Short mmCIF file of C-alpha atoms in Angstrom, two decimals:
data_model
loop_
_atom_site.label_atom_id
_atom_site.label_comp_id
_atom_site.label_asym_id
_atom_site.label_seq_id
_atom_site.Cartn_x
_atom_site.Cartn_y
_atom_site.Cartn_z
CA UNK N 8 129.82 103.81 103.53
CA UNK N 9 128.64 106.34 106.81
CA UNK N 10 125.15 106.19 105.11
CA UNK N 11 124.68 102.31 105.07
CA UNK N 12 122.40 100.32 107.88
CA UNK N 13 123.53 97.68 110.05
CA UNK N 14 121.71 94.83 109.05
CA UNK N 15 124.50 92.78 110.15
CA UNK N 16 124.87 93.50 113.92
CA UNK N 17 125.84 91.10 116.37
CA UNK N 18 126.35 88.64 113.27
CA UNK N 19 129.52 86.74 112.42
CA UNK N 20 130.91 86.35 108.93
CA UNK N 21 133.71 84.52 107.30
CA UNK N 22 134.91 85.56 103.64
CA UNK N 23 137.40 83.57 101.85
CA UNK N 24 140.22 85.03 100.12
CA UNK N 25 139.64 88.50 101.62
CA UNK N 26 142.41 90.07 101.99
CA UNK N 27 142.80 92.43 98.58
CA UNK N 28 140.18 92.62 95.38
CA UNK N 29 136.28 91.75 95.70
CA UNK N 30 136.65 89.56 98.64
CA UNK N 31 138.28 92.15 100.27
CA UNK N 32 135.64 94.97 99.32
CA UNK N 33 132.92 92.03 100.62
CA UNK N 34 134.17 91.91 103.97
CA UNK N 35 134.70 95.67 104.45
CA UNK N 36 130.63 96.06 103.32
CA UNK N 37 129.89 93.62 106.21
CA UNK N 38 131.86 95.28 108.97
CA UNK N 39 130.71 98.35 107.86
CA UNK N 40 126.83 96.97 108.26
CA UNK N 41 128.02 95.28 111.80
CA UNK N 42 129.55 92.04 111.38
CA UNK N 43 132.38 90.90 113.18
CA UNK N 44 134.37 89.54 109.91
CA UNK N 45 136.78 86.84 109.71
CA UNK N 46 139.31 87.61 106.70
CA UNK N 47 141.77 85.00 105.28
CA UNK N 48 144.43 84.30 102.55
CA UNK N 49 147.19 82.49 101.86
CA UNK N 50 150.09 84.87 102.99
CA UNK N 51 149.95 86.21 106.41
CA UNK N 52 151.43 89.83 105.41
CA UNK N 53 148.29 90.06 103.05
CA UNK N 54 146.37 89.28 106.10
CA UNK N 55 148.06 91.65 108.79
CA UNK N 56 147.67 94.21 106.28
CA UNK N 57 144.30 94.02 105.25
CA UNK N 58 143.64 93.39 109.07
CA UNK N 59 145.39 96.75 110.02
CA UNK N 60 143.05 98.34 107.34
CA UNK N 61 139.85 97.49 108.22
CA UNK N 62 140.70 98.01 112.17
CA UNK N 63 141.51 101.96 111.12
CA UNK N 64 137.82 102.34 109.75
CA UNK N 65 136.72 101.12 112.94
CA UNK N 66 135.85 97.23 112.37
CA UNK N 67 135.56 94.44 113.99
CA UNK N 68 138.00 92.29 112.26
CA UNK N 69 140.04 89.07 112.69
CA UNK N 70 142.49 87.31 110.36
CA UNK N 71 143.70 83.96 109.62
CA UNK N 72 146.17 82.18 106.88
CA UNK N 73 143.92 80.08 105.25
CA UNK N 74 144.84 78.14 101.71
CA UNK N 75 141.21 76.76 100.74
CA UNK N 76 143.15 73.90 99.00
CA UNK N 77 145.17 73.12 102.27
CA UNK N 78 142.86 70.82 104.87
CA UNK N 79 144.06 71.47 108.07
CA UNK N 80 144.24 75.30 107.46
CA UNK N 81 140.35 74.96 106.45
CA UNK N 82 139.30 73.10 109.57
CA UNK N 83 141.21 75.95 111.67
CA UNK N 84 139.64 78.65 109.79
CA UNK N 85 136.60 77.56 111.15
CA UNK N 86 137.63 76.74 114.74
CA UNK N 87 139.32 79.67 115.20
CA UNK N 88 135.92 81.19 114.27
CA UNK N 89 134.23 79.59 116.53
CA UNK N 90 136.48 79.66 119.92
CA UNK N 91 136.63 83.89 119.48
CA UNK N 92 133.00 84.31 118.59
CA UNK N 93 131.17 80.99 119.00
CA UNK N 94 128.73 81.01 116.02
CA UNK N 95 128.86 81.67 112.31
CA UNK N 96 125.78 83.70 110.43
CA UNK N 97 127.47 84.53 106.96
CA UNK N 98 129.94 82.23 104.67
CA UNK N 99 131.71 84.27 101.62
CA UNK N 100 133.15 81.52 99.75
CA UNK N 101 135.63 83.71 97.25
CA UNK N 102 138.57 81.72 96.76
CA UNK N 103 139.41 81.46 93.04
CA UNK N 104 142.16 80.90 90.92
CA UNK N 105 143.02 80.95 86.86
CA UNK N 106 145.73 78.61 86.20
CA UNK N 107 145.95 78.33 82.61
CA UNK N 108 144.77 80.38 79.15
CA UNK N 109 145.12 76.81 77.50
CA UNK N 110 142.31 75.78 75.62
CA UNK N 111 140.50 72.71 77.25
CA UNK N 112 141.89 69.93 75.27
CA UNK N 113 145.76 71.39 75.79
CA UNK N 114 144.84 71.71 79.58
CA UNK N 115 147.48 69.48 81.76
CA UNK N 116 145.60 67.06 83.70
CA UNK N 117 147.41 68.95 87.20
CA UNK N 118 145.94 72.05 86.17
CA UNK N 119 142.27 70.41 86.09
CA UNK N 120 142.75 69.08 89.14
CA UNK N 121 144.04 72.28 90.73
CA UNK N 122 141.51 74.60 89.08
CA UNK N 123 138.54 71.97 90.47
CA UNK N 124 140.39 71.61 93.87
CA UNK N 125 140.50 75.71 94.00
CA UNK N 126 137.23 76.81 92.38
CA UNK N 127 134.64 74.26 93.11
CA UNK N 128 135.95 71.32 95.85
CA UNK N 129 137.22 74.07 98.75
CA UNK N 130 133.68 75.95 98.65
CA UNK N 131 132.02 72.13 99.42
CA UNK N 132 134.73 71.29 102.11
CA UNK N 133 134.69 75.15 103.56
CA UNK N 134 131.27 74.06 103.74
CA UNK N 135 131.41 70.47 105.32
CA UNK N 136 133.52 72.40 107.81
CA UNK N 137 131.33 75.20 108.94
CA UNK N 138 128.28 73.60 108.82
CA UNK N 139 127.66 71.90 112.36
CA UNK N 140 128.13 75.85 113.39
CA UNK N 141 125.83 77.60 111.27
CA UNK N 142 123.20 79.31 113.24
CA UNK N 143 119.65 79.30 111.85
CA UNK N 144 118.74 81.69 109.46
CA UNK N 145 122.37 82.18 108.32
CA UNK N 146 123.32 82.73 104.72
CA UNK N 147 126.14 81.24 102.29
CA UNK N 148 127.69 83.17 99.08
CA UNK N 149 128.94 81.54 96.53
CA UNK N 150 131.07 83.79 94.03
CA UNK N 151 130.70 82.48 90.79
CA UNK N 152 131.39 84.84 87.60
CA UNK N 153 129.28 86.29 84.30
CA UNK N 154 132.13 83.65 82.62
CA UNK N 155 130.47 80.75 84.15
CA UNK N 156 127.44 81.59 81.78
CA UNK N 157 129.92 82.18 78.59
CA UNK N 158 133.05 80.63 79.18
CA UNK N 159 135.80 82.71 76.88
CA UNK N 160 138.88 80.98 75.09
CA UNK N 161 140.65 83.04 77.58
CA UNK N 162 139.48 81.84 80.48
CA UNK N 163 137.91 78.23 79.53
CA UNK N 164 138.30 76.03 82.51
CA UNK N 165 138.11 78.89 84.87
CA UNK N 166 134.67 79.57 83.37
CA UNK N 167 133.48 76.21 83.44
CA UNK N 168 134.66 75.81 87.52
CA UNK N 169 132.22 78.92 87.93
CA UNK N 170 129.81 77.19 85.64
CA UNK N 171 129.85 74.25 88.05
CA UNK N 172 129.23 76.95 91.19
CA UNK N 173 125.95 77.80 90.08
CA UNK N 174 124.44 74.04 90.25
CA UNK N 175 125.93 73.64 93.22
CA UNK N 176 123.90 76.53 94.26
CA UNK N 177 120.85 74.96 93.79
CA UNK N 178 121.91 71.80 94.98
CA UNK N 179 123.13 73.31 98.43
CA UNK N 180 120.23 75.46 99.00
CA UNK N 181 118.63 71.93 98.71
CA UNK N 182 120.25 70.24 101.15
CA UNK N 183 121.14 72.95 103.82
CA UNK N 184 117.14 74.73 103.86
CA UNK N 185 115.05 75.94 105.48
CA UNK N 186 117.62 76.97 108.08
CA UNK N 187 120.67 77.99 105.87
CA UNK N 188 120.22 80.27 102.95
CA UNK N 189 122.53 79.80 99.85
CA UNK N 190 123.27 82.11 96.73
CA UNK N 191 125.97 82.99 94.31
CA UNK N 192 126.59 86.36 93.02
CA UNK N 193 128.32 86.16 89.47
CA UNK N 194 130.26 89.63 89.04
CA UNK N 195 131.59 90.68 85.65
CA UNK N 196 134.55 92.64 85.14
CA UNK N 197 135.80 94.06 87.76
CA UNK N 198 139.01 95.94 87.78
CA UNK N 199 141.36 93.44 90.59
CA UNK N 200 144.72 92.17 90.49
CA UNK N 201 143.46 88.72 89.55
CA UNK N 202 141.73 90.35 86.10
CA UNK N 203 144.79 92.78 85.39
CA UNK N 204 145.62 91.04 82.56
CA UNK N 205 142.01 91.95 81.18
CA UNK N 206 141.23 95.16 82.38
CA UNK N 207 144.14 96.69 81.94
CA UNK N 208 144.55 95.95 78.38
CA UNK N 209 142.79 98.98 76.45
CA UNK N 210 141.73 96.82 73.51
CA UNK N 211 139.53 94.25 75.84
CA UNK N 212 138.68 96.93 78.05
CA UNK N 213 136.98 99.29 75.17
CA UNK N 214 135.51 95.77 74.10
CA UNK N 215 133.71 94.78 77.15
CA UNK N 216 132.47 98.17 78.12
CA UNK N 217 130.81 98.40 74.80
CA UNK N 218 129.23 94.84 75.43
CA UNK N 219 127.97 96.14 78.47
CA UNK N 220 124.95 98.40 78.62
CA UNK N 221 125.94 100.02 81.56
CA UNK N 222 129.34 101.11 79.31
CA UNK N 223 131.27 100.66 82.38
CA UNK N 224 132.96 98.35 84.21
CA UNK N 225 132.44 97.00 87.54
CA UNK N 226 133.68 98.03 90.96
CA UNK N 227 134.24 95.75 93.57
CA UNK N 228 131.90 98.06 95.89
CA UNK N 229 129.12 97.14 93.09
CA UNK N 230 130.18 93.28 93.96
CA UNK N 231 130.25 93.83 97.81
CA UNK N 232 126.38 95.80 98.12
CA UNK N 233 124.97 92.21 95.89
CA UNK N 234 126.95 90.02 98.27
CA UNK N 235 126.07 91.48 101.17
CA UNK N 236 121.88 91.37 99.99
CA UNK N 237 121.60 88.17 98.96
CA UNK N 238 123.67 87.66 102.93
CA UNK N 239 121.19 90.15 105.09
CA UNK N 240 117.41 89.67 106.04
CA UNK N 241 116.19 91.60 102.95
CA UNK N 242 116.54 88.52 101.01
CA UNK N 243 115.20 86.25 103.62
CA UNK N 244 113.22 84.70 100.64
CA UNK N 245 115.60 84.14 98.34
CA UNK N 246 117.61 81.05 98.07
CA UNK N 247 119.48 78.76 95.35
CA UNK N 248 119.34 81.91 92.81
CA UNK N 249 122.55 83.83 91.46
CA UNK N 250 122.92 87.41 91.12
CA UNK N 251 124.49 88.30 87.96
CA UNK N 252 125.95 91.87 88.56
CA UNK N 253 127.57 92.79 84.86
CA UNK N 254 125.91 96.09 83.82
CA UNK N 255 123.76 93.93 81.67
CA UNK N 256 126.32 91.84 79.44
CA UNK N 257 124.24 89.16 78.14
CA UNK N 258 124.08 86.35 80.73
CA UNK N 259 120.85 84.63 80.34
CA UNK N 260 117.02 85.04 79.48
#
């Protein structure tokens, strides 16, 4: 991390669901490159932890509770942004959730609606949110996932939430150019507590890292470096795309 540049000095960044796994690793890479970086999650010991963390490495770092599905939490996540630092450059949206391992046609109608509300809807209303504050020439991530390309039995309705991310991509970097950037990295598996129950299984482990060319897994460091491109002026040219980062499992031509 002591050899990295600063390409994001004097810039502000918010990153969703930051306080542990890729989101966490996301926000580190940006305070590490400069930004002052506003982490959030649900549980404010998660927070004050991950806080107390990042402020030992020498960041500039402040927290907030924020529940993407929870509206008034939202709307303070953003003006709490904006009465410390007064602008916003760089929007992580990372909040995600896997309620079920149902297939689609046993999925209870509540857990639709919560894995929409979660995955897809809070990213849009995050959005709707920060938007009046965006400065020009700032950048939105999206973090989709390699199963929004192949959504597995698994993981159905998670992958097709992430499937759903990459349109809205497109149709973002649509609406908010030529002054707002937007793109979507879409990691693959990454050792985190939220993909445990696939990673740490030696069976689908040995499977994926033979479906990968890279015969590896992920880090969430690999995640963070894509995250914080597609964010910094070295992709000043690039909007609407997604960054597959999967050591090469098969995603797309």
């Amino acid at each position: 991390m002591e050899k990295i540049g600063k390409r994001f000095q004097g810039k502000v960044a918010v990153v969703t669901a930051s306080t542990q796994g890729i989101g966490f690793s996301i926000a580190k890479r940006l305070g590490f490159e400069g930004a002052s970086v506003v982490i959030s999650s649900r549980n404010q010991k998660n927070v004050d932890k991950a806080v107390e963390t990042l402020r030992a490495s020498g960041l500039q770092v402040f927290g907030l509770v924020c529940d993407v599905s929870n509206s008034q939490q939202r709307k303070n996540l953003i003006e709490k942004t904006i009465q410390k630092y007064g602008k916003i450059d760089v929007i992580v949206s990372n909040a995600a959730a896997d309620f079920s391992i149902d297939s689609i046609l046993e999925t209870e109608e509540s857990v639709l609606d919560k894995s929409w509300e979660i995955n897809v809807k809070a990213s849009i209303l995050i959005l709707q949110e920060a938007a009046p504050h965006l400065e020009k020439g700032s950048s939105v991530v999206l973090v989709s996932s390699i199963a929004g390309y192949h959504p597995q039995a698994l993981m159905a309705i998670y992958g097709v939430t992430k499937t759903t991310l990459l349109g809205l991509t497109k149709a973002l970097a649509a609406e908010m150019g030529p002054n707002t950037r937007v793109n979507c990295i879409a990691p693959g598996f990454v050792p985190t507590n939220f993909s445990d129950f696939i990673t740490k299984n030696d069976e689908f482990r040995k499977a994926i890292e033979e479906r990968t060319l890279l015969k590896r897994l992920g880090t969430r460091e690999d995640m963070a470096a894509a995250a914080a491109f597609l964010a910094s002026e070295e992709a000043s040219f690039i909007t609407g795309e997604t960054l597959v980062i999967a050591g090469g499992i098969p995603s797309r031509l």
